[in-house]
Short mmCIF file of C-alpha atoms in Angstrom, two decimals:
data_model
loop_
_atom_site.label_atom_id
_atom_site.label_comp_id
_atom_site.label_asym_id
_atom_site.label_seq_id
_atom_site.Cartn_x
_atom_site.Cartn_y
_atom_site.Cartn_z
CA UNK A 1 12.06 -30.81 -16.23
CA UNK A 2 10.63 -28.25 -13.30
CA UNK A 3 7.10 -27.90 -13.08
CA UNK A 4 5.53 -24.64 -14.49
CA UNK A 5 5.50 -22.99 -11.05
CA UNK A 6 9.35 -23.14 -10.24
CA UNK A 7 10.05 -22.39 -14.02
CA UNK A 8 8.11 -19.37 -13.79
CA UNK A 9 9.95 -18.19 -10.47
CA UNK A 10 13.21 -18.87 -12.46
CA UNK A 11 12.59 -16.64 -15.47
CA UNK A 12 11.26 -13.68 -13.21
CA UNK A 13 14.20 -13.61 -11.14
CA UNK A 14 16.93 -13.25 -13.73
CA UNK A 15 15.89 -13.65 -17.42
CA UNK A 16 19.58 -15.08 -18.29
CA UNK A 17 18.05 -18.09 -16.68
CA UNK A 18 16.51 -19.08 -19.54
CA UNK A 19 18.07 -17.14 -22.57
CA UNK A 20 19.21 -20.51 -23.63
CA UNK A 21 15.81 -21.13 -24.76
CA UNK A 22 14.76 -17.70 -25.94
CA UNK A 23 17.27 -16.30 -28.20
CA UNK A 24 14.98 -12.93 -28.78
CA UNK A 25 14.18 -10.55 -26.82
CA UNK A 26 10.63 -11.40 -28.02
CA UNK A 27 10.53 -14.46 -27.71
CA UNK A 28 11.49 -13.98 -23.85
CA UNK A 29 8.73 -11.09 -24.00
CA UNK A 30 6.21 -13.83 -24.94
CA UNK A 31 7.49 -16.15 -22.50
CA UNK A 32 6.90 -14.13 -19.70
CA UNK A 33 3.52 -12.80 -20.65
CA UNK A 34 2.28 -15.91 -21.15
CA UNK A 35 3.46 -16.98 -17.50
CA UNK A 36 1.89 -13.51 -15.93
CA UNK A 37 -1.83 -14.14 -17.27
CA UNK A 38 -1.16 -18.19 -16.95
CA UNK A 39 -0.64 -17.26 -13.00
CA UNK A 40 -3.60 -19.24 -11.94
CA UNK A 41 -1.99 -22.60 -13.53
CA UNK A 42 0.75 -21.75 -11.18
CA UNK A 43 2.31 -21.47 -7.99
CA UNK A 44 0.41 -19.86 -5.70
CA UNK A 45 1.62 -17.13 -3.42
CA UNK A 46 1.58 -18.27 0.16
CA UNK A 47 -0.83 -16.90 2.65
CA UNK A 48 0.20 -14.67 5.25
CA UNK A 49 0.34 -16.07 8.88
CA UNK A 50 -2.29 -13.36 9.47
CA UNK A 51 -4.45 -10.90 7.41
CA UNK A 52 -2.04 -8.39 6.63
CA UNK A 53 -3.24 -4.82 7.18
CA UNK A 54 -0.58 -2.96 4.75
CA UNK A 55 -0.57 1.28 4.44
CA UNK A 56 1.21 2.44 1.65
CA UNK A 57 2.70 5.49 2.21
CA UNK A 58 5.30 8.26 1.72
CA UNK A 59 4.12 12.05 2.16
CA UNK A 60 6.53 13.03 -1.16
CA UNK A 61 4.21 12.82 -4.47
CA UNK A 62 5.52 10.63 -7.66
CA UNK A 63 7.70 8.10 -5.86
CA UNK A 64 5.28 5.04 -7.07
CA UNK A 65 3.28 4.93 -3.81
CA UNK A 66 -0.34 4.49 -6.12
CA UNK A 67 1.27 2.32 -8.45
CA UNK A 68 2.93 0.09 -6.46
CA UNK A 69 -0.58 -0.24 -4.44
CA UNK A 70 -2.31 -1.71 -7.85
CA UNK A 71 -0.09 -3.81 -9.15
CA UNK A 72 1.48 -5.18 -6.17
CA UNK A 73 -2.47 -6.12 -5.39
CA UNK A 74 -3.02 -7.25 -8.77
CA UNK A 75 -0.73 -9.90 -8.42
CA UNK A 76 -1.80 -10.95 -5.12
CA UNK A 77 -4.89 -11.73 -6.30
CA UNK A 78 -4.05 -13.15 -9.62
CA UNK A 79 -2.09 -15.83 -7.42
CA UNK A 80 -4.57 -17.01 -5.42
CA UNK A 81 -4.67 -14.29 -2.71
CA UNK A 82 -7.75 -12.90 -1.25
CA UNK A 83 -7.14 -8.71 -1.88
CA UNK A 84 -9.09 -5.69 -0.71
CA UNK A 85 -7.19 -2.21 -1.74
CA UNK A 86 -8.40 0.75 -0.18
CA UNK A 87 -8.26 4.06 -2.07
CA UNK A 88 -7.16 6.94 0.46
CA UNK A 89 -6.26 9.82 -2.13
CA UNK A 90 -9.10 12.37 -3.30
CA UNK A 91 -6.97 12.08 -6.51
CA UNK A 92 -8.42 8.72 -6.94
CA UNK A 93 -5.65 7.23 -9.27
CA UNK A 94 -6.01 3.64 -7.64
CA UNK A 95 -9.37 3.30 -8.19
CA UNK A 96 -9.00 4.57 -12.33
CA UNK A 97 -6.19 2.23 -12.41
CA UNK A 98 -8.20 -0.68 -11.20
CA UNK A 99 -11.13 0.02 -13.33
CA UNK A 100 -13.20 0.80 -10.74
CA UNK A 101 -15.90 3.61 -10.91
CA UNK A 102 -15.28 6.84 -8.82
CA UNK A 103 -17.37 9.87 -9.88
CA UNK A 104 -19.52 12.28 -7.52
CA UNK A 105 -21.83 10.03 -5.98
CA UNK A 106 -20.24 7.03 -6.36
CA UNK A 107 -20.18 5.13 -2.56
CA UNK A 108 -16.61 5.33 -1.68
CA UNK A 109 -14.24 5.32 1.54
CA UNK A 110 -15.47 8.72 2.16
CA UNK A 111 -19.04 7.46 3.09
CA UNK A 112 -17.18 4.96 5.44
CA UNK A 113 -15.08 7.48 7.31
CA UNK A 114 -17.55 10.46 7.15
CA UNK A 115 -21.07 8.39 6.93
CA UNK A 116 -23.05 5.48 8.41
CA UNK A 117 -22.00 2.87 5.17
CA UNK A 118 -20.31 -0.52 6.80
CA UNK A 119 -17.00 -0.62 4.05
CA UNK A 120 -18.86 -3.89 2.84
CA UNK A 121 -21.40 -1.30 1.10
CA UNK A 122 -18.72 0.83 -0.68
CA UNK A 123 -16.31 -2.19 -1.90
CA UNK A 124 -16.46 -2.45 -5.38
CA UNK A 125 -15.06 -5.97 -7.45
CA UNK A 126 -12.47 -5.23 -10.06
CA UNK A 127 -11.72 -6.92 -13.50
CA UNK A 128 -8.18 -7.80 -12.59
CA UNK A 129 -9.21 -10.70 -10.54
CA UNK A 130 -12.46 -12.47 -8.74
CA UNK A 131 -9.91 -12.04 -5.74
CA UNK A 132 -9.58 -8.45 -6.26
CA UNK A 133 -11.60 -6.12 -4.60
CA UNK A 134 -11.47 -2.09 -4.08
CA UNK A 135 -12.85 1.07 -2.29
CA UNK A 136 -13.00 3.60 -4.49
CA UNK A 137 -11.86 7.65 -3.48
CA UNK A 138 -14.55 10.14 -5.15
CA UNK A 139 -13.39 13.69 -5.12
CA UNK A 140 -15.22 14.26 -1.88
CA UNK A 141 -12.48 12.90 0.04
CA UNK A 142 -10.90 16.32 -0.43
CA UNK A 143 -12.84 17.94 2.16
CA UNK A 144 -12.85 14.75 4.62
CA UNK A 145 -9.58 15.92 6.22
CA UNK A 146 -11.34 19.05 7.71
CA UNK A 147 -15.06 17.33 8.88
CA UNK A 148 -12.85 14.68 10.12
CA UNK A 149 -11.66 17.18 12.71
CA UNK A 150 -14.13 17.57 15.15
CA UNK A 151 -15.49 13.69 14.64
CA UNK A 152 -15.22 11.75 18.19
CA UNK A 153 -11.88 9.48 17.82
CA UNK A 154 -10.76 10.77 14.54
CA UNK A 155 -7.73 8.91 14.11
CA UNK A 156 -9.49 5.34 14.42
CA UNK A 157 -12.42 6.08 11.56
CA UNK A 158 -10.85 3.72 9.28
CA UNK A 159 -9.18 1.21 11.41
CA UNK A 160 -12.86 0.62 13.21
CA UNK A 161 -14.24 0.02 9.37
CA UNK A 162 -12.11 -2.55 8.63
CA UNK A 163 -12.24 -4.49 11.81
CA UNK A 164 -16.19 -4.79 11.38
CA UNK A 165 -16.17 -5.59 7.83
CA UNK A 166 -13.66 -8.63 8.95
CA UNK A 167 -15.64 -9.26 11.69
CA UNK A 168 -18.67 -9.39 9.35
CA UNK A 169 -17.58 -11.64 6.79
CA UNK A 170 -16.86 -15.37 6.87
CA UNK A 171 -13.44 -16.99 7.45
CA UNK A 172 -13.45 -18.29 3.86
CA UNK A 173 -14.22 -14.81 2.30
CA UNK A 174 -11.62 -12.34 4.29
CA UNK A 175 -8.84 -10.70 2.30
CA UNK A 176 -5.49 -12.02 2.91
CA UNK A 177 -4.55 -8.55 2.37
CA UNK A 178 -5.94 -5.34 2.90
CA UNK A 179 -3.65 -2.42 0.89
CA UNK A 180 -4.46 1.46 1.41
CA UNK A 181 -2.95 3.30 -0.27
CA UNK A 182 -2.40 7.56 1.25
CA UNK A 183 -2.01 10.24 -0.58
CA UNK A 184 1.20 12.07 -0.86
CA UNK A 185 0.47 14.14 2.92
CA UNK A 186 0.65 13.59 6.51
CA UNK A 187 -2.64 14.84 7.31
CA UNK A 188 -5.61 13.35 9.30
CA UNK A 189 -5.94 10.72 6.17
CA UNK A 190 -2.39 9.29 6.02
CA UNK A 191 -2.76 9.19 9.94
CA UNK A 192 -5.97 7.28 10.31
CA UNK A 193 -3.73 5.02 7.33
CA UNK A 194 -1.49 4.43 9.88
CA UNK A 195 -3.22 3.71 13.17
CA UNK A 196 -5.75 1.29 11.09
CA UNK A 197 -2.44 -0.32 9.54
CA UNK A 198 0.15 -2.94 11.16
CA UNK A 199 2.64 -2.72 9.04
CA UNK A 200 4.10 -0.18 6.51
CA UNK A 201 5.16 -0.11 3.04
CA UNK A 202 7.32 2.50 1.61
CA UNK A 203 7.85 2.90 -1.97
CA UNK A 204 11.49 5.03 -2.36
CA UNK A 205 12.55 6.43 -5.95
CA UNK A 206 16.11 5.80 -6.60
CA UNK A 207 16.64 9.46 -6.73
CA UNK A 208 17.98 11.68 -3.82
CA UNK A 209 15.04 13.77 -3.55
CA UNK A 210 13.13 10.59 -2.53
CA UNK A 211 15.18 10.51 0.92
CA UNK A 212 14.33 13.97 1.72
CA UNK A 213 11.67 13.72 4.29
CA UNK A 214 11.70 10.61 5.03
CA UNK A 215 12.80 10.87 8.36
CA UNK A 216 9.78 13.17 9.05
CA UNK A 217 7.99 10.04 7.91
CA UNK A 218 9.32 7.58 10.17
CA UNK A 219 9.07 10.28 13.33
CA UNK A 220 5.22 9.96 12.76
CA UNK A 221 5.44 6.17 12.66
CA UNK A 222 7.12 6.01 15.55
CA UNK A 223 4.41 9.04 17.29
CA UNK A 224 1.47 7.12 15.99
CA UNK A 225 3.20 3.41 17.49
CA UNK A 226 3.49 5.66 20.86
CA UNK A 227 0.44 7.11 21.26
CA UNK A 228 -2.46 5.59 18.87
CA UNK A 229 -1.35 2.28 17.51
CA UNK A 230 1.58 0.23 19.07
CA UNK A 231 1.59 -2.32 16.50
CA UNK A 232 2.27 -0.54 13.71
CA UNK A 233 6.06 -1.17 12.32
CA UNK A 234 8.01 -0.27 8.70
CA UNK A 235 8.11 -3.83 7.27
CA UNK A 236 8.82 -3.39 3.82
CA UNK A 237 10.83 -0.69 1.75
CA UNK A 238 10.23 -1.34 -2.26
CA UNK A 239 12.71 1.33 -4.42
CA UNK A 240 10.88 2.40 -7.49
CA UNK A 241 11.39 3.97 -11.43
CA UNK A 242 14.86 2.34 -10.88
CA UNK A 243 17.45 3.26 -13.99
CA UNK A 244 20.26 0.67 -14.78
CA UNK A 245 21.74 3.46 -16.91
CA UNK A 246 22.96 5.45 -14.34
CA UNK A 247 25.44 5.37 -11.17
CA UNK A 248 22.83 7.59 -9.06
CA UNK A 249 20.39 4.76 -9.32
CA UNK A 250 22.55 2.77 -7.64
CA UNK A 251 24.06 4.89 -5.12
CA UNK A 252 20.60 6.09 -4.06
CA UNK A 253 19.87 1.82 -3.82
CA UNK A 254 23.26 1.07 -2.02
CA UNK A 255 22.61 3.96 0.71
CA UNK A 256 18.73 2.59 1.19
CA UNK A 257 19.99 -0.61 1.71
CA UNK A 258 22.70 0.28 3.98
CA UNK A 259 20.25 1.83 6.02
CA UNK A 260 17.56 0.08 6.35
CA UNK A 261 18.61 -3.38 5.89
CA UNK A 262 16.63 -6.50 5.26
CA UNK A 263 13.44 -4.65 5.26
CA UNK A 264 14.28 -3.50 1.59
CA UNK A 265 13.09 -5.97 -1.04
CA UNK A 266 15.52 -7.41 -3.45
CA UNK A 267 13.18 -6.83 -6.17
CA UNK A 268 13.47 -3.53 -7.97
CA UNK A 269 10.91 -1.79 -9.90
CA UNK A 270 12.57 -0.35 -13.32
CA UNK A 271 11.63 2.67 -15.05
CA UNK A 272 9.30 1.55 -17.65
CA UNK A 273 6.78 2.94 -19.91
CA UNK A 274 4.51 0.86 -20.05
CA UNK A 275 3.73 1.02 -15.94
CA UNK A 276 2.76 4.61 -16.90
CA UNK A 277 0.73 3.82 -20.27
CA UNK A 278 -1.65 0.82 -18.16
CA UNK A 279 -3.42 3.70 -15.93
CA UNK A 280 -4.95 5.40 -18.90
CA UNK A 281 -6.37 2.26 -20.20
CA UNK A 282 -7.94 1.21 -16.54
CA UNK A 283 -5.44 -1.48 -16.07
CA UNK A 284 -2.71 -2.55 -14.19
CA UNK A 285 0.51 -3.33 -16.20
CA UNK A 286 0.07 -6.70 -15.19
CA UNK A 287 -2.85 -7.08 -17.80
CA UNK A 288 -1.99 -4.59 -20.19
CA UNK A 289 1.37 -5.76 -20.75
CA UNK A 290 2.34 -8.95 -18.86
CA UNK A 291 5.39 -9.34 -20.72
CA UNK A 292 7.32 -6.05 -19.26
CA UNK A 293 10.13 -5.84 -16.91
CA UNK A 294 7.46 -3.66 -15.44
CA UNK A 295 5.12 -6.10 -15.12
CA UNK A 296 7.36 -9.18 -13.93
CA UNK A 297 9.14 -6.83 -12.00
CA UNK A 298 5.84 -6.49 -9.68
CA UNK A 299 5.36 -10.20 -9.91
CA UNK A 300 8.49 -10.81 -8.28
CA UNK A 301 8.17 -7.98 -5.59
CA UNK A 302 4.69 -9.19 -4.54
CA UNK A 303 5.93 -12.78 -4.44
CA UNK A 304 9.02 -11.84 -2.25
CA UNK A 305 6.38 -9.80 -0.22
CA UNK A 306 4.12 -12.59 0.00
CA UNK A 307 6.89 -15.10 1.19
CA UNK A 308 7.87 -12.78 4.31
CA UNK A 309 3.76 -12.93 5.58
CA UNK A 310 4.14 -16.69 6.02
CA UNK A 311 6.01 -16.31 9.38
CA UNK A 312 4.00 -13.89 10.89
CA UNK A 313 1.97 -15.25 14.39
CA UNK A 314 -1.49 -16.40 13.52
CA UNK A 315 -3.11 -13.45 15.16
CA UNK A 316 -4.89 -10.27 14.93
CA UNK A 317 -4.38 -7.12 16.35
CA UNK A 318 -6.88 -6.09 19.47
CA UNK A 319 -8.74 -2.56 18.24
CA UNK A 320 -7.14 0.40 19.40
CA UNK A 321 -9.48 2.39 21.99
CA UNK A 322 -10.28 5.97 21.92
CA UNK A 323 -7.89 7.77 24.46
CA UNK A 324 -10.77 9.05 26.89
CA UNK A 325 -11.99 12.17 28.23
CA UNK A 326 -9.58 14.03 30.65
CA UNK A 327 -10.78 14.22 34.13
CA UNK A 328 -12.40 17.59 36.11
CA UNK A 329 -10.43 19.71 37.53
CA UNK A 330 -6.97 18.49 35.89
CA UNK A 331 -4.35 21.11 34.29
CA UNK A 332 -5.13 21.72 31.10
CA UNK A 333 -4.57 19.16 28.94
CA UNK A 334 -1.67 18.71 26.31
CA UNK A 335 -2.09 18.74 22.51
CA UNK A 336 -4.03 16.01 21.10
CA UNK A 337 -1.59 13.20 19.17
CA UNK A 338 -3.11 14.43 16.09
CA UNK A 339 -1.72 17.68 16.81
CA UNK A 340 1.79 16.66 17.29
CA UNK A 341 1.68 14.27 14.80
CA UNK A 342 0.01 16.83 12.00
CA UNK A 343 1.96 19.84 13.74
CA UNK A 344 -0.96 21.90 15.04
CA UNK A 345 -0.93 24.24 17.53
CA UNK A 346 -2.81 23.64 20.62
CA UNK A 347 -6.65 24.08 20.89
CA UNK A 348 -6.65 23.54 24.46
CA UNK A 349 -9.26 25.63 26.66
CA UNK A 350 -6.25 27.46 28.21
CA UNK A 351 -4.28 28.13 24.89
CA UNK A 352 -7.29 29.42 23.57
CA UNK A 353 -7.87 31.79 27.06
CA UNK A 354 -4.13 32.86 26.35
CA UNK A 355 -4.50 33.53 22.74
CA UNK A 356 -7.77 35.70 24.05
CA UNK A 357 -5.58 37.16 26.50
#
């Protein structure tokens, strides 16, 4: 007989595996929820080579990004892997779905990036999991985008956070991983997402609109690994609200993969209802319905995740400088990154003589 850990692997990557012994759909329901909250008698996940500073992102809205954020970090941490998720949308649907308080007034990533508060002071424990922890987005966050503007280094607010709240806390007590989640945008938010980030998860839906501007996307990857953060890199691609029923599903999956490759998990996230019913409850599916395709589903894609960390070299990214002041008496400078990255005209002392002019 297998023990419990490589049973469990079994039945979440193909359920035939085991109809044998569960000739009921509910029965095989039960089965699998009872593996999901069991996770701690399990397996664990391995632990990355390095911590793994993941952005989530993908500027089109409804393609899973938020969702795949929780529950991907729910089961991180529910197999034995240290989890911080940061909350980069005003919308603050990460934070509802993790339980996690985010009204007016509430310290939240916006007193990090606009403030004085170390990101130790806004992160917030969950009820998922001891291992899970989050920063929560308050509304306020919706007018960080244009303060951020004038702010000294701009695009390194966030990435400066994290590297002193890692420097901050003991060995034993950093996060294995540290997940932000962006809203659906690529304005100064997504951007500091990316330069604080090393790597880059994008959730795809298995429709066609999905692949519309995503080569936009990848252009600013590749601007902000130019200019602001050379480390950064796509590692993952995770297609999303997948339907069996229908051949577009699958030619949408066949063209992802024949594009990008082995960076595309095999796991596949379903379309399932009950993914969409955990939110309003505060959960992630992963506790309010372990049982689901939706929720195994998840498990799988954050194990498969979890496996490709273990290579990675045992070290950490140096911090990105600021770029620094241009000398006197130069030409006039170029646009700013930010500016070609966000598409914004110049603000240069000349442009602005010329637009005088």
């Amino acid at each position: 007989m297998t023990n419990p850990g490589e049973r469990l692997r079994n039945s979440l990557a193909a359920d035939q595996a085991v109809t044998a012994d569960f000739d009921s759909p509910i029965a095989m329901e039960a089965m699998r929820a009872t593996r999901v909250l069991h996770a701690a008698d399990q397996d664990p996940f391995p632990a990355p080579g390095r911590i793994r500073v993941v952005t989530i992102a993908n500027q089109k809205g409804g393609v899973g990004k938020t969702t795949s954020t929780v529950n991907m970090g729910v089961a991180l941490a529910m197999y034995g892997l240290r989890t911080l998720v940061i909350d980069l949308d005003p919308q603050g649907n990460t934070s509802t779905a993790l339980g996690v308080e985010h009204t007016v007034g509430t310290p939240s990533i916006y007193d990090a990036l606009i403030g004085d508060n170390t990101l130790a002071e806004v992160t917030h424990p969950t009820t998922a999991s001891p291992n899970l922890f989050c920063v929560p987005a308050t509304i306020d966050l919706a007018g960080a985008e244009i303060e951020l503007v004038s702010v000294v280094a701009r695009e390194h607010r966030l990435r400066r956070s994290i590297e002193a709240y890692l420097h901050e806390l003991p060995a034993e007590q950093r996060p294995h991983y540290v997940l932000i989640d962006c809203p659906p945008s690529l304005g100064l938010l997504t951007l500091n997402a990316l330069v604080a980030g090393d790597e880059v998860l994008i959730p795809i839906q298995c429709e066609y609109y999905a692949l519309e501007g995503l080569g936009q996307l990848l252009s600013n990857i590749d601007l902000v690994r130019a200019h602001l953060n050379p480390g950064i890199s796509v590692s993952t691609i995770l297609l999303t609200m997948y339907d069996g029923r229908t051949k577009l599903a699958d030619q949408v999956a066949d063209e992802v993969r024949n594009h990008f490759g082995d960076l595309v998990l095999t796991a596949v996230i379903p379309r399932n209802v009950r993914v969409s019913e955990a939110p309003g409850y505060g959960q992630s599916v992963l506790t309010y319905d372990p049982g689901s395709r939706g929720s195994t589903s998840y498990v799988e894609a954050a194990r498969e995740f979890a496996h490709r960390g273990v290579g990675l070299p045992p070290t950490v990214q140096a911090p990105a400088k600021a770029p620094p002041p241009p000398p006197v008496a130069t030409p006039p400078a170029p646009p700013s990154v930010a500016a070609l990255v966000l598409g914004q005209p110049a603000t240069t002392p000349a442009a602005r003589g010329r637009h005088a002019t």
